[in-house]
PDB file of C-alpha atoms and ligand atoms in Angstrom:
ATOM      1  CA  MET B   1     -18.404   4.219  -2.895  1.00  0.00           C
ATOM      2  CA  GLY B   2     -14.888   2.698  -3.375  1.00  0.00           C
ATOM      3  CA  ASN B   3     -14.503  -1.143  -3.156  1.00  0.00           C
ATOM      4  CA  VAL B   4     -12.361  -3.274  -0.633  1.00  0.00           C
ATOM      5  CA  CYS B   5     -10.643  -5.938  -2.530  1.00  0.00           C
ATOM      6  CA  VAL B   6      -9.363  -8.990  -0.375  1.00  0.00           C
ATOM      7  CA  LEU B   7      -6.334 -10.408  -2.309  1.00  0.00           C
ATOM      8  CA  ASP B   8      -6.674 -14.091  -1.382  1.00  0.00           C
ATOM      9  CA  HIS B   9      -4.134 -15.772  -3.458  1.00  0.00           C
ATOM     10  CA  PRO B  10      -2.657 -18.548  -1.757  1.00  0.00           C
ATOM     11  CA  LEU B  11       0.955 -17.106  -1.644  1.00  0.00           C
ATOM     12  CA  ILE B  12      -0.161 -13.816  -0.136  1.00  0.00           C
ATOM     13  CA  GLN B  13      -2.300 -15.594   2.666  1.00  0.00           C
ATOM     14  CA  HIS B  14       0.812 -18.039   3.405  1.00  0.00           C
ATOM     15  CA  LYS B  15       3.205 -15.320   3.581  1.00  0.00           C
ATOM     16  CA  LEU B  16       0.619 -13.163   5.701  1.00  0.00           C
ATOM     17  CA  SER B  17       0.577 -15.993   8.413  1.00  0.00           C
ATOM     18  CA  LEU B  18       3.907 -15.895   8.573  1.00  0.00           C
ATOM     19  CA  ILE B  19       4.215 -11.954   9.152  1.00  0.00           C
ATOM     20  CA  ARG B  20       1.776 -12.353  11.882  1.00  0.00           C
ATOM     21  CA  ASP B  21       3.582 -14.659  13.721  1.00  0.00           C
ATOM     22  CA  GLU B  22       5.105 -13.110  17.057  1.00  0.00           C
ATOM     23  CA  SER B  23       8.071 -15.472  16.410  1.00  0.00           C
ATOM     24  CA  THR B  24       8.910 -14.128  13.076  1.00  0.00           C
ATOM     25  CA  LYS B  25      12.138 -11.830  13.526  1.00  0.00           C
ATOM     26  CA  SER B  26      12.863  -8.401  11.516  1.00  0.00           C
ATOM     27  CA  LYS B  27      15.029  -9.853   8.766  1.00  0.00           C
ATOM     28  CA  GLU B  28      12.442 -12.292   7.844  1.00  0.00           C
ATOM     29  CA  PHE B  29       9.682  -9.795   8.474  1.00  0.00           C
ATOM     30  CA  ARG B  30      11.228  -7.565   6.110  1.00  0.00           C
ATOM     31  CA  GLU B  31      11.794 -10.026   3.281  1.00  0.00           C
ATOM     32  CA  LEU B  32       8.166 -11.202   3.699  1.00  0.00           C
ATOM     33  CA  VAL B  33       6.442  -7.965   3.698  1.00  0.00           C
ATOM     34  CA  GLU B  34       8.627  -7.179   0.430  1.00  0.00           C
ATOM     35  CA  GLU B  35       7.597 -10.450  -1.075  1.00  0.00           C
ATOM     36  CA  VAL B  36       3.599  -9.651  -0.277  1.00  0.00           C
ATOM     37  CA  ALA B  37       3.753  -6.240  -1.779  1.00  0.00           C
ATOM     38  CA  MET B  38       5.297  -7.558  -4.954  1.00  0.00           C
ATOM     39  CA  LEU B  39       2.425 -10.299  -5.283  1.00  0.00           C
ATOM     40  CA  MET B  40      -0.156  -7.338  -4.130  1.00  0.00           C
ATOM     41  CA  ALA B  41       1.151  -5.096  -6.802  1.00  0.00           C
ATOM     42  CA  TYR B  42      -0.044  -7.840  -9.383  1.00  0.00           C
ATOM     43  CA  GLU B  43      -3.413  -7.380  -8.445  1.00  0.00           C
ATOM     44  CA  VAL B  44      -3.494  -3.799  -7.795  1.00  0.00           C
ATOM     45  CA  THR B  45      -2.582  -2.921 -11.420  1.00  0.00           C
ATOM     46  CA  ARG B  46      -4.955  -5.471 -12.837  1.00  0.00           C
ATOM     47  CA  ASP B  47      -7.243  -2.800 -14.342  1.00  0.00           C
ATOM     48  CA  PHE B  48      -4.464  -1.108 -16.391  1.00  0.00           C
ATOM     49  CA  PRO B  49      -5.279  -0.667 -19.884  1.00  0.00           C
ATOM     50  CA  LEU B  50      -3.371  -2.616 -22.640  1.00  0.00           C
ATOM     51  CA  GLU B  51      -2.618  -1.431 -26.268  1.00  0.00           C
ATOM     52  CA  GLU B  52      -1.988  -3.631 -29.076  1.00  0.00           C
ATOM     53  CA  VAL B  53       1.730  -3.379 -30.556  1.00  0.00           C
ATOM     54  CA  GLU B  54       3.432  -5.357 -33.351  1.00  0.00           C
ATOM     55  CA  VAL B  55       6.891  -7.147 -31.921  1.00  0.00           C
ATOM     56  CA  ARG B  56       9.313  -8.639 -34.228  1.00  0.00           C
ATOM     57  CA  THR B  57      10.489 -11.932 -32.855  1.00  0.00           C
ATOM     58  CA  PRO B  58      13.122 -14.378 -34.200  1.00  0.00           C
ATOM     59  CA  VAL B  59      10.647 -16.079 -36.007  1.00  0.00           C
ATOM     60  CA  GLY B  60       8.029 -13.508 -37.374  1.00  0.00           C
ATOM     61  CA  ILE B  61       5.525 -10.623 -36.209  1.00  0.00           C
ATOM     62  CA  SER B  62       3.522 -10.997 -33.156  1.00  0.00           C
ATOM     63  CA  LYS B  63       0.655  -8.936 -32.307  1.00  0.00           C
ATOM     64  CA  ALA B  64       1.515  -8.443 -28.341  1.00  0.00           C
ATOM     65  CA  LYS B  65       0.023  -6.016 -25.909  1.00  0.00           C
ATOM     66  CA  ARG B  66       1.645  -3.577 -23.381  1.00  0.00           C
ATOM     67  CA  ILE B  67       0.368  -1.367 -21.071  1.00  0.00           C
ATOM     68  CA  ALA B  68      -1.102   1.960 -22.470  1.00  0.00           C
ATOM     69  CA  GLY B  69       1.312   4.588 -21.440  1.00  0.00           C
ATOM     70  CA  ARG B  70       0.295   4.431 -17.594  1.00  0.00           C
ATOM     71  CA  LYS B  71       2.485   6.444 -15.354  1.00  0.00           C
ATOM     72  CA  VAL B  72       2.445   5.224 -11.552  1.00  0.00           C
ATOM     73  CA  ALA B  73       3.287   7.030  -8.357  1.00  0.00           C
ATOM     74  CA  LEU B  74       4.032   5.063  -5.232  1.00  0.00           C
ATOM     75  CA  VAL B  75       3.334   6.715  -2.098  1.00  0.00           C
ATOM     76  CA  PRO B  76       4.532   4.831   1.181  1.00  0.00           C
ATOM     77  CA  ILE B  77       3.437   6.339   4.492  1.00  0.00           C
ATOM     78  CA  LEU B  78       6.483   6.809   6.423  1.00  0.00           C
ATOM     79  CA  ARG B  79       7.812   4.666   8.175  1.00  0.00           C
ATOM     80  CA  ALA B  80       6.215   1.358   7.807  1.00  0.00           C
ATOM     81  CA  GLY B  81       5.024   1.712   4.241  1.00  0.00           C
ATOM     82  CA  LEU B  82       8.939   1.879   3.286  1.00  0.00           C
ATOM     83  CA  GLY B  83       8.688  -1.785   4.056  1.00  0.00           C
ATOM     84  CA  MET B  84       6.598  -2.322   0.855  1.00  0.00           C
ATOM     85  CA  VAL B  85       8.251  -0.107  -1.691  1.00  0.00           C
ATOM     86  CA  ASP B  86      10.959  -2.271  -3.140  1.00  0.00           C
ATOM     87  CA  GLY B  87       8.447  -5.269  -3.554  1.00  0.00           C
ATOM     88  CA  MET B  88       6.301  -3.186  -5.686  1.00  0.00           C
ATOM     89  CA  LEU B  89       9.324  -1.533  -7.519  1.00  0.00           C
ATOM     90  CA  LYS B  90      10.218  -4.870  -8.717  1.00  0.00           C
ATOM     91  CA  LEU B  91       7.081  -5.208 -10.939  1.00  0.00           C
ATOM     92  CA  ILE B  92       6.643  -1.386 -11.642  1.00  0.00           C
ATOM     93  CA  PRO B  93      10.220  -0.430 -12.076  1.00  0.00           C
ATOM     94  CA  ALA B  94       9.554   2.944 -13.822  1.00  0.00           C
ATOM     95  CA  ALA B  95       7.088   4.215 -10.890  1.00  0.00           C
ATOM     96  CA  LYS B  96       8.252   7.451  -9.192  1.00  0.00           C
ATOM     97  CA  VAL B  97       7.984   7.482  -5.361  1.00  0.00           C
ATOM     98  CA  GLY B  98       6.731  10.074  -3.351  1.00  0.00           C
ATOM     99  CA  HIS B  99       6.831   9.949   0.439  1.00  0.00           C
ATOM    100  CA  ILE B 100       4.480  11.238   3.427  1.00  0.00           C
ATOM    101  CA  GLY B 101       5.864  11.006   6.675  1.00  0.00           C
ATOM    102  CA  LEU B 102       2.910  10.832   9.185  1.00  0.00           C
ATOM    103  CA  TYR B 103       3.057   9.301  12.722  1.00  0.00           C
ATOM    104  CA  ARG B 104      -0.237   8.558  14.933  1.00  0.00           C
ATOM    105  CA  ASP B 105      -0.005  10.878  18.184  1.00  0.00           C
ATOM    106  CA  PRO B 106      -0.334   8.229  20.903  1.00  0.00           C
ATOM    107  CA  GLU B 107      -2.775  10.226  22.921  1.00  0.00           C
ATOM    108  CA  THR B 108      -5.201  11.669  20.361  1.00  0.00           C
ATOM    109  CA  LEU B 109      -4.454   9.087  17.725  1.00  0.00           C
ATOM    110  CA  ARG B 110      -4.685  11.795  15.291  1.00  0.00           C
ATOM    111  CA  PRO B 111      -1.971  11.605  12.469  1.00  0.00           C
ATOM    112  CA  VAL B 112       0.679  14.296  12.522  1.00  0.00           C
ATOM    113  CA  GLU B 113       2.556  15.207   9.173  1.00  0.00           C
ATOM    114  CA  TYR B 114       6.208  15.697   9.468  1.00  0.00           C
ATOM    115  CA  TYR B 115       7.381  15.189   5.751  1.00  0.00           C
ATOM    116  CA  CYS B 116       5.880  15.099   2.377  1.00  0.00           C
ATOM    117  CA  LYS B 117       7.883  14.927  -1.224  1.00  0.00           C
ATOM    118  CA  MET B 118       5.740  13.993  -4.229  1.00  0.00           C
ATOM    119  CA  PRO B 119       6.623  13.567  -7.780  1.00  0.00           C
ATOM    120  CA  TYR B 120       6.540  17.155  -9.750  1.00  0.00           C
ATOM    121  CA  ASP B 121       3.974  15.461 -12.174  1.00  0.00           C
ATOM    122  CA  LEU B 122       1.943  13.746  -9.553  1.00  0.00           C
ATOM    123  CA  GLN B 123      -1.442  14.715 -11.242  1.00  0.00           C
ATOM    124  CA  GLU B 124      -0.742  12.820 -14.144  1.00  0.00           C
ATOM    125  CA  ARG B 125       0.176   9.475 -12.454  1.00  0.00           C
ATOM    126  CA  ASP B 126      -1.910   6.743 -11.084  1.00  0.00           C
ATOM    127  CA  ILE B 127      -1.377   6.970  -7.224  1.00  0.00           C
ATOM    128  CA  ILE B 128      -0.931   3.845  -5.167  1.00  0.00           C
ATOM    129  CA  ILE B 129      -0.449   4.568  -1.390  1.00  0.00           C
ATOM    130  CA  ILE B 130       1.117   2.088   0.749  1.00  0.00           C
ATOM    131  CA  ASP B 131       1.128   1.159   4.366  1.00  0.00           C
ATOM    132  CA  PRO B 132       0.806  -2.239   6.007  1.00  0.00           C
ATOM    133  CA  MET B 133      -1.625  -1.259   8.324  1.00  0.00           C
ATOM    134  CA  LEU B 134      -5.234   0.557   8.196  1.00  0.00           C
ATOM    135  CA  ALA B 135      -6.343   0.856  11.602  1.00  0.00           C
ATOM    136  CA  THR B 136      -8.364   4.038  12.818  1.00  0.00           C
ATOM    137  CA  GLY B 137      -7.671   5.045   8.943  1.00  0.00           C
ATOM    138  CA  GLY B 138      -6.741   8.547  10.302  1.00  0.00           C
ATOM    139  CA  SER B 139      -3.317   8.444   8.745  1.00  0.00           C
ATOM    140  CA  ALA B 140      -4.593   6.677   5.329  1.00  0.00           C
ATOM    141  CA  ALA B 141      -7.504   9.344   5.111  1.00  0.00           C
ATOM    142  CA  ALA B 142      -4.954  12.151   5.988  1.00  0.00           C
ATOM    143  CA  ALA B 143      -2.421  10.788   3.220  1.00  0.00           C
ATOM    144  CA  ILE B 144      -5.050  10.550   0.623  1.00  0.00           C
ATOM    145  CA  SER B 145      -6.285  14.391   1.511  1.00  0.00           C
ATOM    146  CA  PHE B 146      -2.466  15.601   1.170  1.00  0.00           C
ATOM    147  CA  ILE B 147      -2.220  14.083  -2.039  1.00  0.00           C
ATOM    148  CA  LYS B 148      -5.753  15.152  -3.458  1.00  0.00           C
ATOM    149  CA  ASP B 149      -4.560  18.663  -2.368  1.00  0.00           C
ATOM    150  CA  ARG B 150      -1.265  18.511  -4.439  1.00  0.00           C
ATOM    151  CA  GLY B 151      -3.462  17.651  -7.383  1.00  0.00           C
ATOM    152  CA  GLY B 152      -3.495  13.699  -7.250  1.00  0.00           C
ATOM    153  CA  LYS B 153      -6.468  12.209  -8.684  1.00  0.00           C
ATOM    154  CA  ARG B 154      -6.482   8.385  -9.338  1.00  0.00           C
ATOM    155  CA  ILE B 155      -5.928   7.066  -6.044  1.00  0.00           C
ATOM    156  CA  LYS B 156      -5.781   3.638  -4.763  1.00  0.00           C
ATOM    157  CA  LEU B 157      -4.705   2.434  -1.272  1.00  0.00           C
ATOM    158  CA  MET B 158      -3.169  -0.924  -0.467  1.00  0.00           C
ATOM    159  CA  CYS B 159      -2.457  -2.221   2.926  1.00  0.00           C
ATOM    160  CA  LEU B 160      -1.596  -5.706   4.450  1.00  0.00           C
ATOM    161  CA  ILE B 161      -4.239  -5.672   7.139  1.00  0.00           C
ATOM    162  CA  ALA B 162      -7.277  -3.475   7.736  1.00  0.00           C
ATOM    163  CA  ALA B 163      -9.559  -3.161  10.701  1.00  0.00           C
ATOM    164  CA  PRO B 164     -13.427  -2.148   9.529  1.00  0.00           C
ATOM    165  CA  GLU B 165     -13.150   1.022  11.420  1.00  0.00           C
ATOM    166  CA  GLY B 166     -10.141   2.141   8.944  1.00  0.00           C
ATOM    167  CA  ILE B 167     -12.056   1.193   5.763  1.00  0.00           C
ATOM    168  CA  LYS B 168     -14.996   3.111   6.679  1.00  0.00           C
ATOM    169  CA  THR B 169     -13.293   5.906   7.607  1.00  0.00           C
ATOM    170  CA  VAL B 170     -11.316   6.135   4.335  1.00  0.00           C
ATOM    171  CA  HIS B 171     -14.527   5.037   2.462  1.00  0.00           C
ATOM    172  CA  ASP B 172     -16.683   7.854   4.243  1.00  0.00           C
ATOM    173  CA  LYS B 173     -13.941  10.771   3.452  1.00  0.00           C
ATOM    174  CA  HIS B 174     -12.881   9.483   0.155  1.00  0.00           C
ATOM    175  CA  PRO B 175     -15.473   7.371  -1.619  1.00  0.00           C
ATOM    176  CA  ASP B 176     -13.348   7.443  -4.982  1.00  0.00           C
ATOM    177  CA  VAL B 177     -10.668   5.378  -3.206  1.00  0.00           C
ATOM    178  CA  ASP B 178     -10.358   1.734  -3.849  1.00  0.00           C
ATOM    179  CA  ILE B 179      -8.873  -0.231  -1.199  1.00  0.00           C
ATOM    180  CA  PHE B 180      -6.617  -3.430  -1.583  1.00  0.00           C
ATOM    181  CA  VAL B 181      -5.969  -5.595   1.562  1.00  0.00           C
ATOM    182  CA  ALA B 182      -4.238  -9.007   2.387  1.00  0.00           C
ATOM    183  CA  ALA B 183      -6.888  -9.332   5.149  1.00  0.00           C
ATOM    184  CA  LYS B 184      -9.693  -7.743   6.766  1.00  0.00           C
ATOM    185  CA  ASP B 185      -9.540  -8.187  10.653  1.00  0.00           C
ATOM    186  CA  GLU B 186     -11.874  -8.112  13.289  1.00  0.00           C
ATOM    187  CA  ARG B 187     -11.467  -4.916  15.123  1.00  0.00           C
ATOM    188  CA  LEU B 188      -9.322  -2.421  16.948  1.00  0.00           C
ATOM    189  CA  ASN B 189      -8.337  -2.729  20.866  1.00  0.00           C
ATOM    190  CA  GLU B 190      -8.191   0.164  23.338  1.00  0.00           C
ATOM    191  CA  HIS B 191      -4.934   1.103  22.121  1.00  0.00           C
ATOM    192  CA  ALA B 192      -6.253   1.369  18.375  1.00  0.00           C
ATOM    193  CA  TYR B 193      -4.049  -1.674  17.521  1.00  0.00           C
ATOM    194  CA  ILE B 194      -5.696  -4.044  14.955  1.00  0.00           C
ATOM    195  CA  VAL B 195      -6.792  -7.332  16.526  1.00  0.00           C
ATOM    196  CA  PRO B 196      -5.344 -10.032  15.628  1.00  0.00           C
ATOM    197  CA  GLY B 197      -3.245  -8.082  13.317  1.00  0.00           C
ATOM    198  CA  LEU B 198       0.462  -8.257  13.324  1.00  0.00           C
ATOM    199  CA  GLY B 199       1.561  -5.747  16.339  1.00  0.00           C
ATOM    200  CA  ASP B 200       3.467  -2.594  15.511  1.00  0.00           C
ATOM    201  CA  ALA B 201       4.537  -2.698  11.702  1.00  0.00           C
ATOM    202  CA  GLY B 202       7.212  -0.252  12.038  1.00  0.00           C
ATOM    203  CA  ASP B 203       8.869  -1.642  15.022  1.00  0.00           C
ATOM    204  CA  ARG B 204       8.954  -4.959  13.526  1.00  0.00           C
ATOM    205  CA  LEU B 205      10.390  -3.970  10.177  1.00  0.00           C
ATOM    206  CA  PHE B 206      12.875  -1.771  11.698  1.00  0.00           C
ATOM    207  CA  GLY B 207      13.495  -3.599  15.021  1.00  0.00           C
ATOM    208  CA  THR B 208      12.889  -0.703  17.293  1.00  0.00           C
ATOM    209  CA  LYS B 209      11.357  -2.388  20.095  1.00  0.00           C
TER     210      LYS B 209
HETATM  211  C1  LIG E   1       1.206   3.131  11.816  1.00  0.00           C
HETATM  212  C2  LIG E   1       1.093   2.423  10.594  1.00  0.00           C
HETATM  213  C3  LIG E   1      -0.070   3.418   9.965  1.00  0.00           C
HETATM  214  C4  LIG E   1      -0.733   3.983  11.042  1.00  0.00           C
HETATM  215  C5  LIG E   1      -2.011   3.209  11.000  1.00  0.00           C
HETATM  216  O1  LIG E   1       2.203   3.937  11.791  1.00  0.00           O
HETATM  217  O2  LIG E   1       2.037   2.289   9.571  1.00  0.00           O
HETATM  218  O3  LIG E   1       0.617   4.303   9.151  1.00  0.00           O
HETATM  219  O4  LIG E   1       0.004   3.479  12.073  1.00  0.00           O
HETATM  220  O5  LIG E   1      -2.908   3.641  12.125  1.00  0.00           O
HETATM  221  P1  LIG E   1      -3.975   4.580  11.609  1.00  0.00           P
HETATM  222  O6  LIG E   1      -5.127   3.856  10.798  1.00  0.00           O
HETATM  223  O7  LIG E   1      -4.965   4.521  13.019  1.00  0.00           O
HETATM  224  O8  LIG E   1      -3.862   5.871  11.437  1.00  0.00           O
HETATM  225  P2  LIG E   1       2.597   4.787  13.057  1.00  0.00           P
HETATM  226  O9  LIG E   1       1.874   5.681  13.196  1.00  0.00           O
HETATM  227  O10 LIG E   1       2.740   3.737  14.128  1.00  0.00           O
HETATM  228  O11 LIG E   1       4.061   5.370  12.557  1.00  0.00           O
HETATM  229  P3  LIG E   1       5.392   4.417  12.073  1.00  0.00           P
HETATM  230  O12 LIG E   1       4.924   3.712  10.784  1.00  0.00           O
HETATM  231  O13 LIG E   1       6.494   5.504  12.061  1.00  0.00           O
HETATM  232  O14 LIG E   1       5.701   3.266  13.295  1.00  0.00           O
HETATM  233  N1  LIG E   2      -0.196   0.491  13.619  1.00  0.00           N
HETATM  234  C1  LIG E   2       0.385  -0.728  13.755  1.00  0.00           C
HETATM  235  O1  LIG E   2       1.381  -0.650  13.306  1.00  0.00           O
HETATM  236  N2  LIG E   2      -0.238  -1.802  14.031  1.00  0.00           N
HETATM  237  C2  LIG E   2      -1.635  -1.607  14.511  1.00  0.00           C
HETATM  238  O2  LIG E   2      -2.288  -2.781  14.731  1.00  0.00           O
HETATM  239  C3  LIG E   2      -2.456  -0.424  14.329  1.00  0.00           C
HETATM  240  C4  LIG E   2      -1.532   0.840  13.932  1.00  0.00           C
END
């Protein structure tokens, strides 16, 4: 069974409290989501293996370490996942970015795919799927299935806020996928919104409501 890792660094938690606040407007909301994504990238890549290299400094030879040939693909789930891409690219600038377009049908709550474009060498890459919200888990579970169908193997899921229901759905369907979150919230409401959550992530990022 995959793990759920709650990233409780004080900077992440402080910024998340501002993101949750209903009085935070789109501009600040976008900046904070980008910053938190950057901080989370630091933890999500913690298990990347290192190799020793020798580096000539101005003063001598140093035995130093560098990441051992890891190739990364970031896969935001459109739209709200887009808000986390730039923050992650600041720390992992060589990552390729794939996109999956999914929206949650308001009636059925089932994810509907409308776009998918992945790096051609997806199967060689460490894949980090990003989406601020893991609610019922339908969108994330579908995104993981699409990526596996296209040859993706080493997959992690990174979200700002997860409901217990979403974590269960993803782990029931994809027990090989570890989930990284800034917070695990209480529950879903009758519209499958996370309580207390932050509201509609896409609307708050892009000012569409
Ligand atoms: C939101 C969010 C997730 C999904 C989570 O996207 O960004 O992708 O809902 O819900 P789930 O876990 O129940 O599937 P939404 O469908 O609102 O689309 P948007 O990003 O285009 O606004
Ligand atoms: N999507 C969101 O944007 N927010 C939620 O709380 C649930 C799904």
